[in-house]
Amino acid sequence: MSQSNQWQTICQTSDLIPHSGIAAWTERGPVAIFWRPGCEPELSAIGHFDPIARADVLARGIVGDVDGEPVVASPLYKQHFSLRTGECLEEEARVPVFPVRTEGNQVQLSLRDSASESASAA
Amino acid sequence: MAQKQLIVIGNGMVGHHFLEQFMATPAASDWQVTVFGEEPHLAYDRVHLSEYFNGSSHADLAMATRADYDQWGLDFHPGEPVTRIGRDGQRVVTDQGAYDYDALVLATGSYPFVPPIDGHDQDHCLVYRTLEDLDAIRASAQGARTGVVVGGGLLGLEAANALKSLGLESHVVEFAPRLMPVQLDADGGALLKRKIEALGVQVHTEKATTAIVPGDEARLRMNFSDESHLDTDLIVFSAGIRPQDKLARDCGLGIGERGGIVIDDTCTTSDPTIFAIGECALWNQTIYGLVAPGYTMARTVAGRLNQDEDAAFTGADMSTKLKLLGVDVGSIGDAHAATPGARNIRFNDEQGGTYGRLVISEDGKTLLGAILVGDNGPYDTLLQYALNEIELPDHPEALILPESEGGAPALGPDALPDTAGICSCHNVTKGDVCGAIDAGCEDLAAVKTETKASTGCGGCVGLLKNVVESELEKRGVEVNRDLCEHFPHTRQELFHLVRVNGIRTFHTLINQYGRGDGCDICKPAVASILASCWNEHIMATDHVPLQDTNDTFMANMQKNGTYSIVPRVPGGEITPEKLIVLGEVAKEYDLYTKITGGQRVDLFGATLSQLPEIWEKLIDAGFETGHAYGKSMRTVKSCVGNTWCRYGVQDSTNMAIRLEERYKGLRSPHKLKFAVSGCTRECAEAQSKDIGVIATEAGWNLYVCGNGGMRPRHADLFATDLDDEQLIRTIDRLLIFYIRTADRLQRTSVWMENLEGGLDYLKEVVLEDSLGIGDELEEHMQGIVDTYQCEWKAAVEDPEKRKRFREFVNDDRKDPVQHWTTERGQRRPADETEVA
């Protein structure tokens, strides 16, 4: 995993909401960014589009953990999506996952889907 | 093939049970069933007749509705007594016609025996069996001070209870030397007498009435054979029943010497085309005056009509467990030790007021019978010992001794054989319960629905619960009531932890009492608990991440990620000006508009960023949030009441608005719906609501724990003729008790059904304040009422909160995946084919 990430500033840290999600527009479409202070990982970014409900809603789900896996629950039909891998825990479905970091008060994304690349590399 | 004709004469409890059983069998489609009843009502619950004087109506006691019978395809003729059976032509005759039959079921029941005393047939001499009898008793009680019941048996004491609840000074006159001579012995009868007299009912035993004459101090005087007399304003005869066998007698069927239509094990009379069931039938020289044997006969006939050769009535256990005027009385099997060689163990606690007697076989191994007065605690266990001939423990006396004196714990459900009867009303055995669990029932409520166990008299609910829990545990189904993997507690426990420790955030709670980060199950549940306890704004920073999206954005998310908006319209009353505002807002934002079932207007299709703008306009026009998004009090539906309606007896709209204003915003385990009807016509459909209020001439009747939806349930009558303040106090207590003790997402109906003791227990807690928490419950509710705020008003005024309502935090564009089309002049989401 030596590829250099192309970091883009997406929004400000003041836009984040603790233990919850926000949606941001990117060249890859809508992305959901979750901030969970004190949890691991603290920041996560996945696709905002819910492939089961076919609507842009995942940033508005409840975050938490299921058997230790950090997840967001779809606000429409309540399936859980892993914040690490993007995999849906209940059904055959997956959302993209993006590397995310903060630089000062800026929230930055790398718009490659990290999970699919590491999966294809494996 | 043409349908055969089946006629059922009699529509009492047993007649109804036959229909209920038979119509569910394969053979039902081969028969056209016609039902005749003497009474104008369809079948009702005669066992609980005395509740008619405590506010229950015919509807509350009814076991069947016309709708049920229509659905079953029955041709029913209530109030059309059969006058003759023509066996030669296989035809029954009424005043209105003649009807042919291929098979006939007699379920004509019994009539009260009135001893042929001089003067027994004058005014104010009454009987106690039908609703009409009760109406006559009520009429006679007008202006009366005292009432006498002749007969100290089971029904007589029920009747005495009824007189007492009408406010009369009540007496019981019994010919035998003790009360309930059939079920009790001398010591038991004496204790029962003492207890009943302590409750204000005078008991006169060994009194033979010789004549009823005009009285000096009251309307009537009863003269007794010992030269004494008793003045009373009315007399109710309850000196036993006689089988109603006249039709059978007139057409020459076999009749017993002392009455009763003779039947064999298949419940067939001397005519192979005619069956008889219930109290009119005589089996093995015995009339069974209890409902359970009648039900068994009903099932036997239903089985026989389905060519079930095994269906048979082979006698019935006459054990009884009752609460008479609040006193426990139990009698099992051979209570009088008639079996040769039988031995007795008696425990008579005159101080504590309990009496127990065991009748044991000569070898000391089996229980033949028992008597209990004052405490029915051991009844279920004793009955199982007796019915299943389970070998007694070494010291059987422990079974009736109080536990402090070495009394034995109840017989564990494991000790029962599969054939052990659990529910005698519906003939459910332990094996049936196990079968239901094997078929997938995972809790008590599911087993009750599947088997009907404990849905009759309800006496077996404790036993059923034990069996269900024990069987579930045996199957490795851990009866786990933990909220989720993050909290090893039930919602009820968490509620107490939050309240007692003054916990105000999810993080404090999970750090102290849970593990992990939480999830979409525990977070909203805890948010609801916090809101019910402290009523802080749901969009406060600590609470926002706990909420389901509907609560977070205070609107209802629809399938395409847009939201619908439902402003509060208290009681469904809205001015034209406000209605116009709703129309204008809907037009401006192109919102699909629909009227809801709760008498409000729902505006669909608003995007996240439109929500605060729309609400600013609505709040300016005087609207408040309607909480349609929350597990909270939704609406109070109402009719116009006596302000407009010519039938209304109270101002139901005014009361609905008052209730809605009081309870708006109340967070609860499940959504709550109310309704208020202005008269008994019930146009607001209050009986399908969690809280239903129906106006009476004298005030309000309160119905509770009903619901529509997936498993509709009629609400139960909870209290009658309340004034405004009593009504609100009662609702305050009930709702807070629900909020404190219900499980997550548990409706009021399921909550109540799962409370041990059910409706009666709830009445004790709320109406009689049996737990001594009434004041506290009311204070809790008042605290919530006092801290109400319109969540939307608080949100639109706070720039930080408004920031959340952005589709994308870094871009103003619209959500690209929302596609629309137009139908019937309004905009709606386009489906995939329409998008393509």
Coordinates of C-alpha atoms in Angstrom, one line a residue, chain B residues 185-644:
Chain B
D185 CA -66.7 -28.2 54.1
A186 CA -67.8 -26.8 57.5
D187 CA -64.5 -25.1 58.4
G188 CA -64.0 -23.7 54.9
G189 CA -67.6 -22.5 54.8
A190 CA -67.3 -20.9 58.2
L191 CA -64.2 -19.0 57.2
L192 CA -65.7 -17.8 54.0
K193 CA -68.8 -16.6 55.9
R194 CA -66.6 -14.6 58.3
K195 CA -64.7 -13.1 55.5
I196 CA -67.7 -12.1 53.5
E197 CA -69.4 -10.6 56.6
A198 CA -66.3 -8.5 57.2
L199 CA -66.9 -7.1 53.7
G200 CA -70.4 -6.0 54.7
V201 CA -72.6 -8.8 53.3
Q202 CA -74.8 -10.4 56.0
V203 CA -74.9 -14.2 55.7
H204 CA -77.9 -16.2 57.2
T205 CA -77.4 -19.9 57.0
E206 CA -79.9 -22.7 57.9
K207 CA -82.8 -20.5 56.9
A208 CA -85.7 -21.9 55.1
T209 CA -88.0 -19.3 53.6
T210 CA -91.7 -20.0 54.1
A211 CA -93.4 -17.0 52.6
I212 CA -92.7 -13.5 51.1
V213 CA -95.2 -10.9 52.3
P214 CA -95.3 -7.1 52.3
G215 CA -92.7 -5.7 54.7
D216 CA -92.8 -3.0 57.4
E217 CA -89.4 -1.4 57.0
A218 CA -89.0 -2.3 53.4
R219 CA -91.0 -3.4 50.4
L220 CA -90.9 -7.1 51.3
R221 CA -90.6 -9.4 54.2
M222 CA -89.2 -12.9 54.2
N223 CA -90.6 -15.2 56.8
F224 CA -88.4 -18.1 57.8
S225 CA -89.4 -21.5 59.3
D226 CA -87.7 -20.7 62.6
E227 CA -90.3 -17.9 63.1
S228 CA -87.6 -15.2 62.4
H229 CA -88.0 -12.7 59.5
L230 CA -86.0 -10.3 57.3
D231 CA -87.2 -7.1 55.6
T232 CA -85.8 -6.3 52.2
D233 CA -86.5 -4.1 49.2
L234 CA -85.7 -6.8 46.6
I235 CA -84.9 -10.5 46.4
V236 CA -82.7 -12.3 43.9
F237 CA -83.2 -16.0 43.6
S238 CA -80.0 -17.9 42.9
A239 CA -80.8 -21.3 44.3
G240 CA -79.4 -23.4 41.6
I241 CA -80.1 -24.0 37.9
R242 CA -82.4 -26.3 36.0
P243 CA -81.7 -27.6 32.5
Q244 CA -83.7 -25.8 29.8
D245 CA -85.0 -29.1 28.3
K246 CA -88.6 -28.1 27.4
L247 CA -88.2 -28.3 23.6
A248 CA -86.5 -31.7 24.0
R249 CA -89.2 -32.9 26.4
D250 CA -92.0 -31.8 24.1
C251 CA -90.6 -33.7 21.1
G252 CA -90.0 -36.8 23.1
L253 CA -86.3 -37.0 23.4
G254 CA -84.9 -39.0 26.3
I255 CA -84.9 -36.8 29.5
G256 CA -83.5 -37.6 32.9
E257 CA -85.7 -38.1 36.0
R258 CA -84.8 -34.8 37.4
G259 CA -84.5 -33.1 34.0
G260 CA -81.7 -32.8 31.5
I261 CA -81.4 -34.1 27.9
V262 CA -79.8 -37.4 28.1
I263 CA -76.6 -37.7 26.0
D264 CA -74.0 -40.3 25.4
D265 CA -70.2 -39.9 25.1
T266 CA -70.6 -38.4 21.6
C267 CA -73.1 -35.8 23.0
T268 CA -75.8 -37.5 20.9
T269 CA -79.3 -37.5 22.3
S270 CA -81.8 -40.4 21.9
D271 CA -82.3 -39.1 18.3
P272 CA -79.1 -39.7 16.3
T273 CA -79.6 -36.4 14.3
I274 CA -79.8 -34.3 17.5
F275 CA -76.9 -33.4 19.8
A276 CA -77.1 -31.6 23.1
I277 CA -74.3 -29.6 24.8
G278 CA -73.8 -27.5 27.9
E279 CA -76.1 -27.1 30.9
C280 CA -79.1 -28.5 29.1
A281 CA -77.4 -31.9 28.7
L282 CA -77.4 -34.8 31.1
W283 CA -74.3 -37.1 30.9
N284 CA -74.0 -40.0 33.2
Q285 CA -76.8 -38.6 35.5
T286 CA -74.8 -35.4 35.8
I287 CA -75.6 -31.8 34.7
Y288 CA -72.4 -29.8 34.4
G289 CA -73.0 -26.2 35.5
L290 CA -69.6 -24.9 34.6
V291 CA -68.5 -23.5 31.3
A292 CA -65.4 -25.7 30.7
P293 CA -67.2 -29.0 30.4
G294 CA -69.7 -27.3 28.1
Y295 CA -66.9 -26.3 25.9
T296 CA -65.6 -29.8 25.8
M297 CA -69.0 -31.0 24.7
A298 CA -69.0 -28.3 22.0
R299 CA -65.7 -29.5 20.7
T300 CA -66.9 -33.1 20.8
V301 CA -69.9 -32.3 18.5
A302 CA -67.6 -30.2 16.2
G303 CA -65.3 -33.3 16.0
R304 CA -68.2 -35.7 15.3
L305 CA -69.5 -33.6 12.5
N306 CA -66.0 -33.9 11.0
Q307 CA -66.2 -37.8 11.3
D308 CA -63.7 -37.7 14.2
E309 CA -64.3 -41.0 15.9
D310 CA -62.2 -40.1 18.8
A311 CA -64.1 -37.0 19.7
A312 CA -65.9 -37.8 23.0
F313 CA -67.0 -36.3 26.2
T314 CA -66.1 -38.5 29.1
G315 CA -66.9 -36.4 32.1
A316 CA -65.1 -33.3 33.4
D317 CA -63.2 -32.1 36.3
M318 CA -65.4 -29.8 38.4
S319 CA -62.6 -28.1 40.2
T320 CA -63.1 -24.4 40.6
K321 CA -61.0 -21.4 41.5
L322 CA -62.8 -18.2 42.2
K323 CA -62.6 -14.8 43.8
L324 CA -65.9 -14.2 45.4
L325 CA -66.4 -10.7 46.7
G326 CA -62.6 -10.5 46.7
V327 CA -62.1 -13.7 48.7
D328 CA -60.2 -16.6 47.2
V329 CA -62.1 -19.9 47.1
G330 CA -60.8 -23.1 45.6
S331 CA -62.2 -26.6 45.4
I332 CA -60.6 -29.5 43.7
G333 CA -61.8 -33.0 42.9
D334 CA -63.0 -35.1 45.8
A335 CA -63.1 -32.2 48.2
H336 CA -65.4 -34.0 50.7
A337 CA -63.3 -37.2 50.9
A338 CA -66.0 -39.5 49.5
T339 CA -63.4 -41.9 48.3
P340 CA -63.1 -45.0 50.6
G341 CA -60.0 -44.8 52.8
A342 CA -59.3 -41.2 51.9
R343 CA -57.3 -39.2 54.5
N344 CA -57.3 -35.6 55.3
I345 CA -54.8 -32.9 56.1
R346 CA -56.2 -29.6 57.3
F347 CA -54.6 -26.3 58.0
N348 CA -56.9 -23.8 59.6
D349 CA -55.4 -20.4 60.3
E350 CA -58.2 -18.5 62.0
Q351 CA -55.8 -15.7 62.8
G352 CA -54.5 -15.2 59.3
G353 CA -57.8 -16.1 57.7
T354 CA -56.7 -19.0 55.5
Y355 CA -58.0 -22.5 55.3
G356 CA -56.6 -25.4 53.4
R357 CA -57.6 -29.1 53.2
L358 CA -56.0 -31.9 51.3
V359 CA -57.8 -35.2 50.6
I360 CA -55.2 -37.9 50.1
S361 CA -55.5 -41.5 48.9
E362 CA -55.2 -44.3 51.4
D363 CA -51.6 -45.1 50.4
G364 CA -50.7 -41.4 50.8
K365 CA -49.4 -41.2 47.2
T366 CA -52.0 -39.2 45.3
L367 CA -54.0 -36.1 45.9
L368 CA -57.8 -36.8 45.5
G369 CA -59.1 -33.4 46.3
A370 CA -58.6 -30.1 48.1
I371 CA -60.3 -27.1 49.6
L372 CA -58.8 -23.6 49.8
V373 CA -60.3 -20.5 51.4
G374 CA -58.6 -17.1 51.7
D375 CA -55.6 -18.0 49.6
N376 CA -55.6 -19.7 46.2
G377 CA -51.8 -19.6 45.9
P378 CA -51.4 -23.4 46.0
Y379 CA -54.4 -24.0 43.7
D380 CA -52.6 -24.4 40.4
T381 CA -50.0 -26.8 41.9
L382 CA -52.6 -28.8 43.7
L383 CA -54.8 -29.1 40.6
Q384 CA -51.9 -30.5 38.7
Y385 CA -51.1 -33.0 41.4
A386 CA -54.7 -34.2 41.4
L387 CA -55.4 -34.2 37.7
N388 CA -52.2 -35.9 36.6
E389 CA -51.9 -38.2 39.7
I390 CA -48.4 -37.0 40.3
E391 CA -46.9 -38.7 43.3
L392 CA -47.1 -36.5 46.3
P393 CA -43.9 -35.4 48.2
D394 CA -43.1 -37.0 51.5
H395 CA -44.7 -34.2 53.5
P396 CA -47.7 -33.2 51.4
E397 CA -48.9 -30.8 54.2
A398 CA -46.2 -28.5 53.0
L399 CA -48.3 -27.9 49.9
I400 CA -50.9 -25.9 51.9
L401 CA -48.7 -24.5 54.7
P402 CA -47.5 -20.9 54.3
E403 CA -43.9 -20.8 53.1
S404 CA -42.6 -19.4 56.3
E405 CA -43.7 -22.6 58.0
G406 CA -41.9 -24.8 55.6
G407 CA -44.4 -24.7 52.8
A408 CA -43.3 -26.2 49.5
P409 CA -42.6 -24.1 46.5
A410 CA -45.0 -24.5 43.6
L411 CA -44.7 -27.6 41.4
G412 CA -42.2 -26.7 38.7
P413 CA -43.5 -26.8 35.1
D414 CA -41.0 -29.6 34.4
A415 CA -42.9 -32.0 36.7
L416 CA -46.0 -31.7 34.6
P417 CA -46.6 -34.4 31.9
D418 CA -47.4 -33.3 28.4
T419 CA -51.1 -34.2 28.9
A420 CA -51.4 -31.8 31.8
G421 CA -54.2 -29.3 31.2
I422 CA -52.9 -25.7 31.4
C423 CA -56.0 -23.8 30.2
S424 CA -59.3 -25.5 30.7
C425 CA -61.4 -22.8 29.0
H426 CA -59.7 -23.6 25.7
N427 CA -58.5 -27.1 26.5
V428 CA -54.8 -26.4 26.0
T429 CA -52.4 -28.9 27.4
K430 CA -48.7 -28.5 28.2
G431 CA -48.1 -30.5 25.0
D432 CA -50.0 -27.9 23.0
V433 CA -47.9 -25.2 24.5
C434 CA -44.7 -27.1 23.7
G435 CA -46.0 -27.6 20.1
A436 CA -46.6 -23.9 19.7
I437 CA -43.1 -23.1 20.9
D438 CA -41.6 -25.7 18.6
A439 CA -43.6 -24.1 15.7
G440 CA -41.8 -20.8 16.4
C441 CA -43.6 -19.0 19.2
E442 CA -40.9 -17.2 21.1
D443 CA -42.7 -15.5 23.9
L444 CA -45.8 -15.6 26.1
A445 CA -47.8 -13.3 23.9
A446 CA -47.2 -15.4 20.8
V447 CA -48.1 -18.6 22.6
K448 CA -51.3 -17.0 23.8
T449 CA -52.2 -15.9 20.3
E450 CA -51.4 -19.3 18.8
T451 CA -53.1 -21.6 21.3
K452 CA -55.7 -19.2 22.8
A453 CA -54.4 -20.4 26.2
S454 CA -55.2 -17.9 29.0
T455 CA -57.5 -15.9 26.8
G456 CA -60.7 -17.3 28.5
C457 CA -61.0 -16.6 32.2
G458 CA -57.3 -15.9 32.5
G459 CA -56.9 -17.9 35.6
C460 CA -54.0 -19.9 34.2
V461 CA -51.8 -17.0 33.1
G462 CA -49.3 -17.5 35.9
L463 CA -48.9 -21.2 35.2
L464 CA -48.8 -20.6 31.4
K465 CA -46.0 -18.1 31.9
N466 CA -44.0 -20.5 33.9
V467 CA -44.4 -23.3 31.4
V468 CA -43.5 -21.0 28.5
E469 CA -40.4 -19.7 30.1
S470 CA -39.2 -23.1 31.3
E471 CA -39.8 -24.6 27.9
L472 CA -38.0 -21.8 26.1
E473 CA -35.0 -22.2 28.4
K474 CA -35.0 -25.9 27.8
R475 CA -34.7 -25.3 24.1
G476 CA -31.7 -23.1 24.7
V477 CA -33.7 -20.0 23.9
E478 CA -32.2 -17.8 26.5
V479 CA -35.0 -15.6 27.5
N480 CA -32.8 -12.6 26.9
R481 CA -34.4 -9.3 27.5
D482 CA -31.3 -7.3 27.1
L483 CA -31.8 -4.2 25.1
C484 CA -28.9 -5.0 22.7
E485 CA -25.3 -6.2 22.8
H486 CA -24.3 -2.8 24.3
F487 CA -26.5 -2.9 27.4
P488 CA -27.1 -6.0 29.6
H489 CA -30.3 -4.4 30.8
T490 CA -33.9 -4.2 29.8
R491 CA -35.4 -0.9 28.8
Q492 CA -37.2 -0.8 32.1
E493 CA -34.0 -1.2 34.0
L494 CA -32.2 1.4 32.0
F495 CA -35.1 3.8 32.7
H496 CA -34.6 3.3 36.4
L497 CA -30.8 3.7 36.1
V498 CA -31.3 7.0 34.2
R499 CA -33.9 8.3 36.6
V500 CA -32.4 7.2 39.9
N501 CA -28.8 8.3 39.0
G502 CA -29.8 11.5 37.2
I503 CA -28.0 10.4 34.0
R504 CA -28.5 13.0 31.3
T505 CA -26.4 11.7 28.3
F506 CA -26.0 8.5 26.4
H507 CA -22.2 8.6 26.9
T508 CA -22.5 8.6 30.7
L509 CA -24.9 5.8 30.6
I510 CA -22.9 3.5 28.3
N511 CA -19.7 4.3 30.1
Q512 CA -21.3 3.3 33.5
Y513 CA -23.7 0.6 32.5
G514 CA -22.9 -0.6 29.0
R515 CA -20.0 -1.4 26.6
G516 CA -18.9 -0.5 23.1
D517 CA -20.1 2.5 21.1
G518 CA -23.8 1.8 20.9
C519 CA -26.0 1.1 17.9
D520 CA -29.2 2.0 16.1
I521 CA -31.2 0.0 18.6
C522 CA -29.9 1.3 21.9
K523 CA -29.3 4.9 20.9
P524 CA -32.9 5.8 20.0
A525 CA -34.2 3.8 22.9
V526 CA -31.9 5.7 25.3
A527 CA -32.8 9.0 23.6
S528 CA -36.5 8.2 24.2
I529 CA -35.7 7.4 27.9
L530 CA -33.8 10.6 28.3
A531 CA -36.6 12.6 26.7
S532 CA -39.2 11.0 28.9
C533 CA -37.1 11.8 32.0
W534 CA -35.6 15.2 31.3
N535 CA -37.4 16.5 28.2
E536 CA -34.3 18.3 26.8
H537 CA -34.4 19.4 23.2
I538 CA -33.8 16.4 20.9
M539 CA -31.4 18.4 18.8
A540 CA -29.1 19.3 21.7
T541 CA -25.5 18.3 20.8
D542 CA -25.5 15.3 23.0
H543 CA -28.8 13.9 21.8
V544 CA -28.6 14.5 18.0
P545 CA -26.5 11.5 17.2
L546 CA -28.8 9.2 19.1
Q547 CA -31.9 9.9 17.0
D548 CA -33.3 8.1 14.1
T549 CA -33.3 10.3 11.1
N550 CA -36.9 11.3 11.5
D551 CA -36.2 12.6 15.0
T552 CA -32.9 14.2 13.9
F553 CA -34.5 16.2 11.2
M554 CA -38.0 16.4 12.8
A555 CA -39.7 15.1 9.7
N556 CA -40.6 11.7 8.2
M557 CA -38.1 10.4 5.7
Q558 CA -39.7 8.9 2.6
K559 CA -38.3 6.3 0.2
N560 CA -36.3 8.7 -1.9
G561 CA -34.6 10.5 1.0
T562 CA -37.0 13.5 1.0
Y563 CA -39.2 14.3 4.0
S564 CA -42.9 14.8 4.8
I565 CA -44.1 17.5 7.2
V566 CA -47.1 17.2 9.5
P567 CA -47.9 20.2 11.6
R568 CA -50.0 19.8 14.7
V569 CA -53.8 20.3 14.2
P570 CA -55.1 19.7 17.8
G571 CA -58.3 17.7 17.8
G572 CA -58.4 18.0 14.0
E573 CA -59.8 21.6 14.3
I574 CA -58.3 24.1 11.9
T575 CA -59.3 27.6 10.9
P576 CA -59.7 28.5 7.2
E577 CA -56.8 30.9 7.5
K578 CA -54.4 28.2 8.7
L579 CA -55.7 25.7 6.0
I580 CA -54.9 28.4 3.4
V581 CA -51.4 28.7 4.7
L582 CA -50.9 24.9 4.4
G583 CA -52.1 25.1 0.9
E584 CA -49.9 28.1 0.0
V585 CA -46.8 26.4 1.4
A586 CA -47.5 23.2 -0.4
K587 CA -48.0 25.0 -3.6
E588 CA -44.8 27.0 -3.2
Y589 CA -42.7 24.0 -2.6
D590 CA -44.6 21.6 -4.9
L591 CA -45.4 19.3 -2.0
Y592 CA -47.7 16.3 -2.5
T593 CA -50.6 16.9 -0.1
K594 CA -52.7 14.2 1.7
I595 CA -55.1 14.2 4.6
T596 CA -54.0 11.7 7.3
G597 CA -56.0 9.3 9.4
G598 CA -55.3 11.4 12.5
Q599 CA -57.2 14.5 11.1
R600 CA -54.1 16.4 9.9
V601 CA -52.5 17.3 6.7
D602 CA -49.3 15.6 5.5
L603 CA -47.0 17.5 3.0
F604 CA -44.6 15.2 1.2
G605 CA -41.5 15.8 -0.9
A606 CA -39.5 18.5 1.0
T607 CA -35.8 18.3 0.8
L608 CA -33.6 18.5 3.8
S609 CA -32.6 22.1 3.1
Q610 CA -36.3 23.1 2.5
L611 CA -37.4 21.9 5.9
P612 CA -36.3 25.0 8.0
E613 CA -37.6 27.4 5.4
I614 CA -41.0 25.7 5.3
W615 CA -41.2 25.6 9.1
E616 CA -40.4 29.3 9.4
K617 CA -43.5 30.0 7.3
L618 CA -45.6 27.5 9.3
I619 CA -44.5 28.8 12.7
D620 CA -45.3 32.4 11.5
A621 CA -48.8 31.2 10.8
G622 CA -49.1 29.8 14.3
F623 CA -48.4 26.1 13.6
E624 CA -46.4 23.9 15.9
T625 CA -44.6 20.6 15.2
G626 CA -46.9 17.6 15.1
H627 CA -44.3 15.0 16.3
A628 CA -45.4 12.7 13.4
Y629 CA -41.7 11.7 13.3
G630 CA -41.3 10.6 16.9
K631 CA -42.2 7.7 19.1
S632 CA -44.4 10.1 20.9
M633 CA -48.0 11.3 21.3
R634 CA -49.3 11.9 17.8
T635 CA -52.9 13.1 17.6
V636 CA -56.1 13.2 19.4
K637 CA -58.8 12.5 16.9
S638 CA -62.3 13.8 17.7
C639 CA -65.8 14.2 16.5
V640 CA -67.6 17.6 16.7
G641 CA -69.4 16.6 19.9
N642 CA -72.4 18.4 21.4
T643 CA -71.4 21.8 20.0
W644 CA -72.8 20.7 16.6

